[in-house]
Amino acid sequence: MDDLSKLNAAQRDAVSTLSGPLLVLAGAGTGKTRVITFRIANLIRSGIDPERILSVTFTNKAAKEMQERALTLLSGPSGCKPKRKPWISTFHSFCVRVLRQDIESLGYPKNFTIYDRGDQESAARRALRDLRIGEKQMRPGDLVNRISQWKSQGVLATEASEFVEHDGDVVAAMGYKKYQSILKSSGSVDFDDLLLLTNRLFEEHPDVLEKHQRRFDHVQIDEYQDTNGSQFDLIEALVRPHLNLCVVGDDDQSIYGWRGADIAHILGFPTVFPGTKVVRLQENYRCTEQIIDLANSLVKHNRNRHDKQLIASRTLPGSVRYREYENEELEAETVVREIDFNLRHERAKADDFAILFRTNEQPRVFEVQLRRFKVPYVLLGERSFFDNKEVRDLLAYLRVISQPLDEQSLLRIINTPARNIGDTSVEKILSRAVQQKVRFFEAVPELREAKDLTPKTADAVESFATLLTDFRRRFDESPKHMAETFHSLLETIDYDLEIQRQYKEPEQQLGRQNTVEQLIDTVKDYVANTDEPTLSGFLDNITLSDRDSESDKDEQLKQRGVRLMTIHAAKGLEFNRVYLVGLEEGLLPHRRSVEAQDATPQGIDEERRLCYVGVTRAKDSLTLTRAQFRKKWGKLRESIPSRFLNEMFDESIVAAMEPPDDFEAGAES
């Protein structure tokens, strides 16, 4: 228990509360992860079986970090880590494990495939086509987004027509039913189904719920302010028998309402779970006093929040500045000029600096200036590794091998690389399979006999089916040699030739071949770090990682350079010096939220919380900037200062409003 001496009084209180509902309000930079991991260790030291503790978070990175830190605390001086471990995972990973055991009760196969975004849009396109709905009426991407919103609220396809909000929803509700039918017939689910179907399983099969309730005596939830309706229902069902639920979060950092997060869960927690103990972590170890003053002044304007105030543990005079520039080009040039000066004359590192903005359109002018001054930079949130065509092609092969019903993946690869199976032939096979209610390949012999397929085409399709069956057997028989089997598959289909056909330049070919090698390495890493590897397990791992943007962000953060990112992407990170740019009405707060304020103030409140998150990313220095004129639709238009500036700056820190210093007045590069 000596470890508890490393905690402050509030942290110790949270860590020592081991039963009943507990709400830990953890402000920015107050040691949230430390409290969660210390509490897990404290539960185990108090006699709780580690395997009866479930701790859930939102990203694989956070889950891995918690696991490592908790085990380090428990390993003691010898460094020998315990064999029995708490179950620490993301919501979706937890649901996959539940569904792999029991999804057959809902009519799905245990080896279901998890569709990625591209697969979802293909299924949506097919659903709209079957309903004879053109893309002018509804685009596949818009249908996927609306279905995702419904699913995050726990709305089933059969119920969607009861939740229409406008004419477009009538079409979307029909599309949802068809889309869900396509997924189920393919033995597939999408990312949102993982939660939706787990909740359905628990609701419709009480024996399954009871089995999983009996597994855990204690449940912890991280980032509770980000939970949606499905996640809340899942957790409430799991803890119903014992109510040993600890949730950790900060309502002031709830910034994902646009993707289904409901701040009401953290605000109403004490009401939903009577007898809740509330612990406030308010001592901030990250930011200076001036930065914290700014943050507190801002967020207190949100009335619907838990009462709390950050307390700074550090002071550093002059750590906050506010600057106005004539236009966005001058804003970008001056910010970059200052960074360049600090890099060359103050021995600063490029990684110390972050430029944070509200929208994806803003970084362009900063990139131009960073290139002009030859300052290295990293633009976070760019294309994912898993978006590469090669990766999507090869994962489609693995999905079809793992789940023969996955028609969506089959259609992607049936003629990739080319094997003389044309689109017309594929349509004939599909049509006959639907008519006869058989699988795709089962329709081929009848079409051959009827001479609706040429012998050459029928032979090509049947040969492909044999190839998939052969590799299905090989993956099943030698899971420990999955990487070698995968490499053999690539050689058998001659995917290298496909790369050469697609890309004519040698440099392009080499880059794409390196992408394939990285995918093989990913298979090797999975096998090396998994006790009982399976092909379906690998695909689960990949799909969940792909949806976890933190994995790509981590890789980008390893690169040297000034960080350019949206405030949303910056949540959870910290930087020595932060430039929060574009503090203007229409940008921050965003135009959509400003226009919606007549109907509801919630949009502005979330924008205010977003600004608060941006402010509290800064450790030593925060510079707030805006342009007096900004180009809109090709014309220079006067901008209005963000209302958040007035809310942040008061008489106690009016010195931060000083005019530009000598450096900005005339220093040259």
XYZ file of C-alpha atoms in Angstrom:
669
model
C 0.000 0.000 0.000
C 3.047 2.314 0.082
C 2.245 3.228 -3.527
C -0.754 5.280 -2.360
C 1.635 7.819 -0.846
C 2.380 8.912 -4.420
C -1.210 10.118 -4.820
C -2.823 13.374 -3.727
C -5.769 13.300 -1.304
C -8.505 13.184 -3.966
C -6.697 10.524 -5.992
C -6.220 8.446 -2.835
C -9.925 8.761 -2.033
C -10.886 7.427 -5.475
C -8.360 4.581 -5.352
C -9.486 3.530 -1.857
C -13.210 3.407 -2.694
C -13.629 -0.217 -3.731
C -17.380 -0.862 -3.771
C -20.629 0.687 -4.942
C -21.131 3.290 -7.684
C -18.246 5.768 -7.910
C -18.012 8.824 -10.166
C -14.494 10.225 -10.547
C -14.593 13.661 -12.186
C -11.083 13.915 -13.609
C -10.280 17.345 -15.015
C -7.672 17.870 -17.725
C -4.160 16.914 -16.598
C -5.242 15.647 -13.159
C -3.801 12.123 -13.344
C -6.805 10.153 -14.575
C -4.892 7.118 -15.890
C -2.853 6.903 -12.694
C -6.042 6.706 -10.626
C -7.553 3.994 -12.832
C -4.451 1.785 -12.753
C -3.807 2.307 -9.021
C -7.425 1.430 -8.314
C -7.151 -1.825 -10.302
C -4.021 -2.726 -8.321
C -5.743 -1.795 -5.058
C -8.747 -3.997 -5.893
C -6.450 -6.952 -6.519
C -4.444 -6.332 -3.347
C -7.707 -6.256 -1.393
C -8.381 -9.851 -2.471
C -10.397 -9.446 -5.689
C -9.546 -12.047 -8.347
C -7.898 -10.085 -11.232
C -9.953 -11.985 -13.797
C -13.160 -10.725 -12.159
C -12.248 -7.091 -12.876
C -13.357 -5.523 -16.165
C -11.910 -2.144 -17.165
C -13.208 -0.626 -20.385
C -11.913 2.302 -22.404
C -12.229 3.656 -25.948
C -8.884 3.018 -27.645
C -6.514 0.080 -27.929
C -3.657 2.380 -26.935
C -5.368 3.365 -23.669
C -6.272 -0.271 -22.903
C -2.703 -1.431 -23.497
C -1.255 1.386 -21.391
C -3.615 0.602 -18.499
C -2.770 -3.093 -18.636
C 0.973 -2.438 -18.599
C 0.813 0.119 -15.793
C -1.471 -2.011 -13.617
C 0.751 -5.073 -14.029
C 3.857 -3.017 -13.237
C 2.246 -1.870 -9.981
C 1.420 -5.474 -9.096
C 4.761 -6.986 -10.087
C 6.580 -5.637 -7.006
C 10.370 -5.407 -6.544
C 10.990 -8.736 -8.307
C 9.452 -7.455 -11.524
C 7.589 -10.756 -11.892
C 4.167 -9.949 -13.350
C 1.139 -11.924 -12.120
C -0.246 -14.726 -14.308
C -3.890 -13.814 -13.673
C -4.729 -10.453 -15.236
C -7.674 -8.063 -15.158
C -9.694 -7.853 -18.361
C -8.803 -4.460 -19.850
C -10.168 -3.741 -23.320
C -12.105 -1.370 -25.523
C -15.908 -1.542 -25.635
C -15.802 -3.113 -29.085
C -13.138 -5.705 -28.249
C -15.219 -6.774 -25.249
C -18.291 -7.111 -27.456
C -16.419 -9.174 -30.049
C -15.421 -11.681 -27.359
C -19.015 -11.925 -26.135
C -20.406 -12.318 -29.653
C -17.832 -14.927 -30.682
C -19.232 -17.069 -27.882
C -22.968 -16.460 -28.211
C -23.935 -14.682 -31.454
C -25.424 -17.885 -32.896
C -28.415 -17.239 -30.615
C -29.184 -14.263 -32.906
C -28.853 -16.270 -36.132
C -25.320 -15.188 -37.053
C -22.341 -17.552 -37.505
C -19.621 -17.531 -34.853
C -16.994 -16.739 -37.492
C -18.798 -13.558 -38.596
C -16.847 -10.939 -40.530
C -16.629 -7.329 -39.294
C -17.144 -4.903 -42.184
C -14.958 -1.838 -42.494
C -16.178 1.505 -43.836
C -15.542 0.583 -47.466
C -17.484 -2.672 -47.110
C -20.321 -0.793 -45.408
C -20.618 1.689 -48.262
C -20.602 -1.158 -50.805
C -23.412 -2.886 -48.902
C -25.320 0.416 -48.664
C -24.875 0.990 -52.408
C -26.304 -2.462 -53.089
C -29.207 -1.860 -50.688
C -30.115 1.414 -52.410
C -29.797 -0.199 -55.825
C -32.116 -3.057 -54.810
C -34.643 -0.469 -53.574
C -34.238 1.479 -56.847
C -33.108 4.578 -54.974
C -30.640 6.692 -56.945
C -27.589 8.469 -55.502
C -29.265 11.848 -56.089
C -31.881 10.825 -53.542
C -29.417 9.265 -51.059
C -25.706 8.551 -51.272
C -24.343 5.288 -49.808
C -22.099 7.194 -47.384
C -25.045 9.213 -46.083
C -27.057 6.024 -45.542
C -24.167 4.460 -43.601
C -23.892 7.579 -41.423
C -27.622 7.615 -40.633
C -27.635 3.888 -39.849
C -24.651 4.446 -37.540
C -26.545 7.193 -35.692
C -29.541 4.927 -35.207
C -27.402 2.019 -34.050
C -25.504 4.155 -31.527
C -28.902 5.046 -30.054
C -29.854 1.358 -29.888
C -32.420 1.577 -32.721
C -32.878 -1.696 -34.650
C -33.637 -1.850 -38.388
C -37.215 -2.921 -37.622
C -37.681 0.171 -35.426
C -36.035 2.862 -37.570
C -39.301 3.973 -39.210
C -40.495 5.065 -35.754
C -37.510 7.429 -35.400
C -37.686 9.438 -38.632
C -36.932 13.152 -38.255
C -37.308 14.291 -41.888
C -38.209 12.987 -45.361
C -34.701 11.640 -45.950
C -35.078 9.406 -42.907
C -38.014 7.608 -44.554
C -35.674 6.473 -47.339
C -32.896 5.753 -44.850
C -35.199 3.550 -42.746
C -35.990 1.404 -45.798
C -32.306 1.322 -46.691
C -31.399 0.293 -43.128
C -33.643 -2.802 -43.328
C -32.187 -3.851 -46.673
C -28.613 -3.082 -45.579
C -29.015 -5.173 -42.427
C -30.449 -8.048 -44.452
C -27.432 -7.942 -46.779
C -25.012 -8.023 -43.840
C -26.752 -10.910 -42.101
C -26.976 -13.019 -45.266
C -23.232 -12.481 -45.711
C -22.480 -13.645 -42.162
C -21.210 -10.133 -41.407
C -21.685 -7.303 -38.950
C -20.521 -3.704 -38.980
C -18.682 -1.829 -36.246
C -21.858 -0.432 -34.663
C -23.436 -3.901 -34.644
C -20.862 -5.063 -32.120
C -22.551 -3.021 -29.400
C -26.083 -3.230 -30.780
C -26.059 -7.027 -31.106
C -24.420 -7.534 -27.710
C -27.208 -5.497 -26.127
C -29.789 -7.451 -28.112
C -28.187 -10.685 -26.959
C -28.338 -9.584 -23.317
C -31.933 -8.389 -23.662
C -33.358 -11.378 -25.543
C -31.325 -14.101 -23.826
C -31.238 -13.542 -20.041
C -29.153 -16.695 -19.576
C -26.370 -15.187 -21.711
C -26.538 -11.923 -19.755
C -26.413 -13.785 -16.447
C -23.367 -15.747 -17.598
C -21.452 -12.543 -18.317
C -22.736 -10.794 -15.182
C -21.279 -13.651 -13.135
C -17.856 -13.137 -14.717
C -17.189 -9.721 -13.185
C -17.456 -8.375 -9.639
C -16.061 -4.935 -10.512
C -16.382 -2.796 -13.640
C -14.500 0.428 -14.495
C -15.204 2.749 -17.424
C -12.713 5.329 -18.676
C -13.701 8.491 -20.628
C -17.282 8.039 -19.433
C -18.323 11.391 -20.907
C -17.898 9.839 -24.374
C -20.356 6.959 -23.934
C -23.359 6.633 -26.219
C -26.729 5.003 -25.530
C -25.636 1.486 -26.546
C -22.525 1.640 -24.369
C -24.534 2.855 -21.387
C -27.096 0.045 -21.819
C -24.308 -2.533 -22.015
C -22.600 -1.397 -18.812
C -25.842 -0.924 -16.878
C -26.856 -4.505 -17.698
C -23.476 -5.949 -16.667
C -23.356 -4.274 -13.227
C -27.043 -4.650 -12.353
C -26.514 -7.412 -9.722
C -23.761 -5.659 -7.698
C -23.471 -1.978 -8.817
C -19.697 -2.071 -8.270
C -19.186 0.448 -11.053
C -16.473 3.108 -11.178
C -16.647 5.613 -14.025
C -13.939 8.172 -14.725
C -14.392 11.160 -16.981
C -14.820 14.890 -17.375
C -18.047 16.462 -18.593
C -16.003 19.565 -19.526
C -14.195 17.452 -22.153
C -17.293 15.932 -23.753
C -16.687 16.837 -27.412
C -18.100 13.912 -29.385
C -21.820 14.610 -29.379
C -21.713 14.673 -33.190
C -20.857 10.972 -33.209
C -23.372 9.841 -30.612
C -21.735 10.560 -27.230
C -24.328 11.684 -24.692
C -23.109 14.012 -21.936
C -26.271 13.189 -19.978
C -24.676 9.881 -18.917
C -21.959 11.554 -16.844
C -24.181 14.439 -15.696
C -26.944 12.088 -14.564
C -24.796 9.271 -13.162
C -25.628 9.959 -9.468
C -29.341 9.930 -10.326
C -29.234 6.683 -12.321
C -27.088 4.995 -9.658
C -28.372 6.152 -6.231
C -25.772 6.233 -3.480
C -23.027 7.310 -5.891
C -19.862 8.644 -4.312
C -18.421 11.597 -6.287
C -14.679 12.337 -6.186
C -13.314 15.432 -7.936
C -9.743 15.437 -9.273
C -8.995 19.143 -9.680
C -5.230 19.524 -9.240
C -3.761 20.027 -12.698
C -0.140 18.908 -13.152
C 0.173 19.893 -16.805
C -0.548 23.577 -17.379
C 0.610 26.863 -15.904
C -1.607 28.946 -13.629
C -2.332 31.468 -16.399
C -3.481 28.724 -18.771
C -5.686 27.177 -16.079
C -7.209 30.601 -15.270
C -8.134 30.896 -18.936
C -9.661 27.407 -19.032
C -11.688 27.942 -15.854
C -12.968 31.331 -17.045
C -14.118 29.768 -20.299
C -15.844 26.579 -19.181
C -17.787 28.165 -16.302
C -20.051 29.684 -18.994
C -21.519 26.199 -19.545
C -24.324 25.938 -16.996
C -25.108 22.245 -17.441
C -21.980 20.763 -15.837
C -20.680 19.293 -12.602
C -19.385 22.003 -10.254
C -15.574 21.933 -10.209
C -12.536 24.094 -10.941
C -9.011 23.181 -11.985
C -6.181 24.207 -9.654
C -2.752 24.732 -11.230
C 0.342 23.237 -9.611
C 2.735 25.319 -11.766
C 3.339 29.018 -12.347
C 5.134 30.551 -15.319
C 4.598 34.272 -16.013
C 3.843 35.242 -19.605
C 2.616 31.800 -20.613
C -0.565 33.115 -22.316
C -0.728 35.512 -25.279
C -3.446 36.706 -27.621
C -2.641 37.965 -31.140
C -4.741 39.450 -33.935
C -3.555 39.533 -37.557
C -4.900 41.302 -40.609
C -5.569 38.099 -42.557
C -5.072 34.340 -42.414
C -1.851 34.452 -44.471
C -0.252 36.869 -42.007
C -1.541 34.768 -39.106
C 0.156 31.671 -40.550
C 3.364 33.474 -41.558
C 3.883 35.083 -38.134
C 3.173 31.876 -36.205
C 5.605 29.896 -38.353
C 8.215 32.685 -38.315
C 8.101 32.626 -34.513
C 8.436 28.835 -34.388
C 11.373 28.997 -36.803
C 13.063 31.654 -34.632
C 12.654 29.458 -31.539
C 14.016 26.413 -33.323
C 17.142 28.221 -34.485
C 17.861 30.548 -31.569
C 16.193 29.111 -28.468
C 17.239 25.453 -28.894
C 13.621 24.364 -29.006
C 12.595 21.127 -30.726
C 10.000 20.999 -33.483
C 8.090 18.364 -31.491
C 7.524 20.958 -28.726
C 5.101 22.918 -30.923
C 1.502 22.190 -31.892
C -0.769 24.270 -34.107
C -4.383 23.411 -33.299
C -7.361 24.343 -35.446
C -11.091 23.650 -35.613
C -11.588 22.586 -39.247
C -9.674 20.511 -41.786
C -9.504 23.474 -44.190
C -7.356 25.637 -41.905
C -3.925 23.942 -42.056
C -3.267 24.675 -45.749
C -1.894 28.207 -45.211
C 0.264 26.956 -42.318
C 1.682 24.150 -44.461
C 2.656 26.695 -47.122
C 4.599 28.749 -44.553
C 6.171 25.724 -42.854
C 7.498 24.615 -46.231
C 8.686 28.143 -47.008
C 10.691 28.308 -43.765
C 11.797 24.660 -44.133
C 10.322 23.785 -40.728
C 9.588 20.050 -40.398
C 5.949 19.293 -39.611
C 3.483 16.417 -39.268
C -0.150 16.810 -40.327
C -2.031 14.336 -38.175
C -5.166 12.557 -39.293
C -4.129 11.801 -42.867
C -4.858 8.594 -44.795
C -4.851 5.394 -42.783
C -2.563 2.484 -43.697
C -5.713 0.365 -43.924
C -7.148 2.625 -46.647
C -4.482 1.510 -49.133
C -5.944 -0.470 -52.043
C -3.449 -3.292 -51.546
C -4.361 -3.702 -47.887
C -8.091 -3.650 -48.641
C -7.658 -6.218 -51.438
C -5.651 -8.648 -49.335
C -7.837 -8.308 -46.255
C -10.810 -9.100 -48.514
C -9.073 -12.367 -49.456
C -8.591 -13.223 -45.797
C -12.207 -12.334 -44.971
C -13.594 -14.621 -47.689
C -11.290 -17.418 -46.570
C -12.429 -16.920 -42.959
C -16.130 -16.423 -43.780
C -17.339 -17.976 -47.088
C -20.672 -16.109 -46.789
C -18.936 -12.722 -47.097
C -20.166 -11.871 -50.564
C -19.079 -8.228 -50.334
C -15.413 -9.167 -49.960
C -15.750 -11.888 -52.603
C -16.994 -9.406 -55.210
C -13.992 -7.161 -54.509
C -11.416 -9.864 -55.252
C -13.060 -12.264 -57.678
C -11.212 -10.633 -60.566
C -8.287 -9.115 -58.621
C -5.769 -10.024 -59.925
C -7.521 -10.496 -63.256
C -8.673 -14.084 -63.895
C -10.993 -13.488 -66.878
C -14.209 -13.305 -64.844
C -16.085 -10.314 -66.224
C -18.711 -8.140 -64.534
C -21.489 -9.595 -66.720
C -20.617 -13.127 -65.630
C -20.526 -12.076 -61.987
C -23.992 -10.483 -62.316
C -25.359 -13.699 -63.861
C -23.981 -15.805 -61.000
C -25.286 -13.372 -58.391
C -28.736 -13.266 -59.952
C -28.984 -17.086 -60.142
C -27.703 -17.454 -56.549
C -30.422 -15.068 -55.304
C -33.125 -16.857 -57.316
C -32.087 -20.310 -56.098
C -31.236 -19.119 -52.557
C -27.801 -20.715 -52.754
C -24.270 -19.430 -52.264
C -22.401 -17.675 -55.042
C -20.202 -20.606 -56.096
C -23.085 -23.109 -55.857
C -24.856 -21.334 -58.714
C -22.028 -21.939 -61.211
C -22.665 -25.603 -62.257
C -26.264 -24.837 -63.275
C -25.172 -21.808 -65.301
C -22.463 -23.879 -66.979
C -24.989 -26.542 -67.923
C -27.398 -23.934 -69.262
C -24.487 -22.419 -71.221
C -25.122 -19.056 -69.587
C -21.424 -19.121 -68.686
C -18.687 -20.080 -71.101
C -16.649 -23.141 -70.075
C -13.590 -20.899 -69.714
C -15.379 -18.526 -67.291
C -16.974 -21.372 -65.317
C -13.555 -23.056 -65.022
C -12.016 -19.793 -63.779
C -14.705 -19.311 -61.108
C -14.486 -22.925 -59.919
C -10.695 -22.758 -59.854
C -10.929 -19.651 -57.678
C -13.352 -21.407 -55.338
C -10.901 -24.310 -55.025
C -8.080 -21.891 -54.212
C -10.089 -20.311 -51.396
C -11.067 -23.701 -49.981
C -7.458 -24.886 -50.063
C -6.189 -21.836 -48.191
C -9.085 -22.029 -45.710
C -7.821 -25.501 -44.786
C -4.202 -24.323 -44.569
C -5.024 -21.380 -42.294
C -7.119 -23.659 -40.057
C -4.475 -26.379 -39.830
C -1.464 -24.129 -39.138
C -2.543 -20.972 -37.275
C 0.964 -20.502 -35.845
C 2.275 -20.312 -39.427
C -0.336 -17.797 -40.542
C 2.245 -15.368 -41.954
C 3.856 -18.086 -44.073
C 0.442 -19.213 -45.365
C -0.432 -15.611 -46.187
C 2.842 -15.199 -48.080
C 2.069 -18.387 -50.016
C -1.360 -16.972 -50.902
C 0.266 -13.821 -52.297
C 2.577 -15.925 -54.468
C -0.239 -18.185 -55.641
C -2.427 -15.299 -56.829
C 0.680 -13.408 -58.052
C -0.362 -10.170 -56.380
C 2.990 -8.643 -57.316
C 1.862 -8.744 -60.945
C -1.289 -6.827 -59.947
C 0.895 -4.089 -58.435
C 2.959 -3.891 -61.621
C -0.239 -3.659 -63.673
C -1.703 -0.890 -61.490
C 1.446 1.235 -61.123
C 3.866 1.934 -63.948
C 6.596 3.843 -62.080
C 9.217 1.681 -60.266
C 9.069 3.969 -57.196
C 5.301 3.518 -56.971
C 5.628 -0.245 -57.313
C 8.250 -0.361 -54.575
C 6.054 1.716 -52.253
C 3.072 -0.601 -52.780
C 5.233 -3.699 -52.292
C 6.447 -2.207 -49.008
C 2.798 -1.767 -47.975
C 2.201 -5.484 -48.598
C 5.326 -6.330 -46.577
C 3.992 -4.208 -43.708
C 0.755 -6.196 -43.787
C 2.724 -9.459 -43.598
C 4.626 -8.008 -40.613
C 1.279 -7.196 -38.997
C 0.304 -10.870 -39.307
C 3.639 -11.902 -37.776
C 3.187 -9.491 -34.861
C -0.319 -10.802 -34.202
C 0.859 -14.428 -34.106
C 3.852 -13.582 -31.904
C 1.682 -11.743 -29.357
C -1.316 -14.087 -29.250
C -1.526 -17.345 -27.304
C -4.078 -18.973 -29.617
C -3.992 -17.164 -32.972
C -6.781 -17.673 -35.511
C -7.507 -16.055 -38.836
C -10.804 -14.645 -37.555
C -8.973 -13.331 -34.465
C -6.437 -11.554 -36.678
C -9.211 -9.979 -38.749
C -10.998 -8.833 -35.578
C -7.748 -7.319 -34.356
C -7.159 -5.501 -37.642
C -10.712 -4.195 -37.976
C -10.810 -2.884 -34.415
C -7.380 -1.251 -34.854
C -8.467 0.330 -38.118
C -11.417 2.006 -36.384
C -9.154 3.106 -33.556
C -7.644 6.330 -34.981
C -5.136 6.381 -32.117
C -3.011 3.706 -33.818
C -2.325 5.895 -36.882
C -1.926 8.970 -34.680
C 0.768 7.233 -32.609
C 2.752 6.363 -35.711
C 2.542 9.958 -36.928
C 3.583 11.343 -33.527
C 6.820 9.345 -33.745
C 7.834 11.542 -36.664
C 9.858 14.681 -36.022
C 8.104 17.964 -36.666
C 5.662 20.650 -35.581
C 2.277 19.024 -34.967
C -0.665 20.265 -37.032
C -4.002 18.807 -35.974
C -7.615 19.487 -35.220
C -8.547 20.055 -31.577
C -10.551 16.823 -31.712
C -7.404 14.907 -32.708
C -5.398 16.613 -29.949
C -7.608 15.366 -27.111
C -5.554 13.238 -24.724
C -2.271 14.814 -25.862
C -0.128 17.605 -24.415
C 2.511 19.917 -25.897
C 5.018 22.375 -24.462
C 3.901 25.204 -26.751
C 0.469 25.455 -28.355
C -0.899 27.864 -30.965
C -4.712 27.755 -30.946
C -5.541 29.527 -34.207
C -8.635 30.889 -35.949
C -10.563 32.037 -32.878
C -13.411 33.530 -34.873
C -17.172 33.150 -35.006
C -17.945 30.524 -37.630
C -14.703 28.651 -36.994
C -14.637 28.283 -33.207
C -17.494 28.138 -32.443
C -18.199 26.433 -35.753
C -20.775 27.916 -38.083
C -23.100 24.890 -37.788
C -23.317 25.287 -34.015
C -23.865 29.042 -34.222
C -26.702 28.634 -36.711
C -28.344 25.946 -34.588
C -28.342 28.004 -31.395
C -31.869 29.318 -31.875
C -33.097 25.759 -31.417
C -30.707 24.560 -28.694
C -27.656 25.838 -26.805
C -26.070 22.378 -26.671
C -24.079 22.952 -29.871
C -22.393 26.076 -28.494
C -21.733 24.316 -25.191
C -19.895 21.526 -26.997
C -17.890 24.059 -29.027
C -16.960 25.760 -25.738
C -15.811 22.431 -24.322
C -13.796 21.893 -27.495
C -12.072 25.243 -27.013
C -11.416 24.243 -23.376
C -9.758 21.031 -24.584
C -7.562 23.043 -26.958
C -6.496 25.446 -24.208
C -5.624 22.648 -21.770
C -3.298 20.892 -24.243
C -0.646 23.554 -23.526
C 1.948 22.945 -20.813
C 4.251 26.004 -20.854
C 2.975 28.397 -23.510
C -0.380 29.117 -25.131
C -0.854 31.578 -27.984
C -4.399 32.355 -29.158
C -4.748 33.932 -32.602
C -7.354 35.166 -35.040
C -7.491 36.886 -38.431
C -9.446 40.123 -38.871
C -10.201 39.182 -42.497
C -10.477 35.683 -43.934
C -11.169 34.378 -47.433
C -14.603 32.849 -47.866
C -15.792 31.662 -51.278
C -12.788 33.387 -52.853
C -13.500 36.811 -51.307
C -11.870 38.493 -48.318
C -14.489 38.997 -45.620
C -14.280 40.590 -42.189
C -14.409 38.085 -39.357
C -15.928 38.441 -35.884
C -13.803 37.571 -32.824
C -14.894 34.339 -31.172
C -17.230 34.859 -28.216
C -14.896 32.516 -26.329
C -12.199 35.218 -26.263
C -14.404 37.504 -24.191
C -15.304 34.601 -21.927
C -11.663 33.659 -21.335
C -10.045 37.017 -20.795
C -10.976 38.999 -17.706
C -9.303 41.772 -15.723
C -7.018 39.389 -13.821
C -5.168 38.423 -16.998
C -5.720 41.488 -19.164
C -1.943 41.737 -19.615
C -2.203 38.885 -22.089
C -3.919 41.305 -24.487
C -0.711 43.306 -25.024
C 0.207 44.370 -28.578
C 2.719 42.216 -30.548
C 6.213 42.152 -29.032
C 9.438 43.328 -30.654
C 10.021 39.978 -32.329
C 6.754 40.139 -34.277
C 7.165 43.805 -35.057
C 10.219 43.278 -37.220
C 12.400 40.235 -36.624
C 13.466 38.529 -39.816
C 14.260 34.882 -40.465
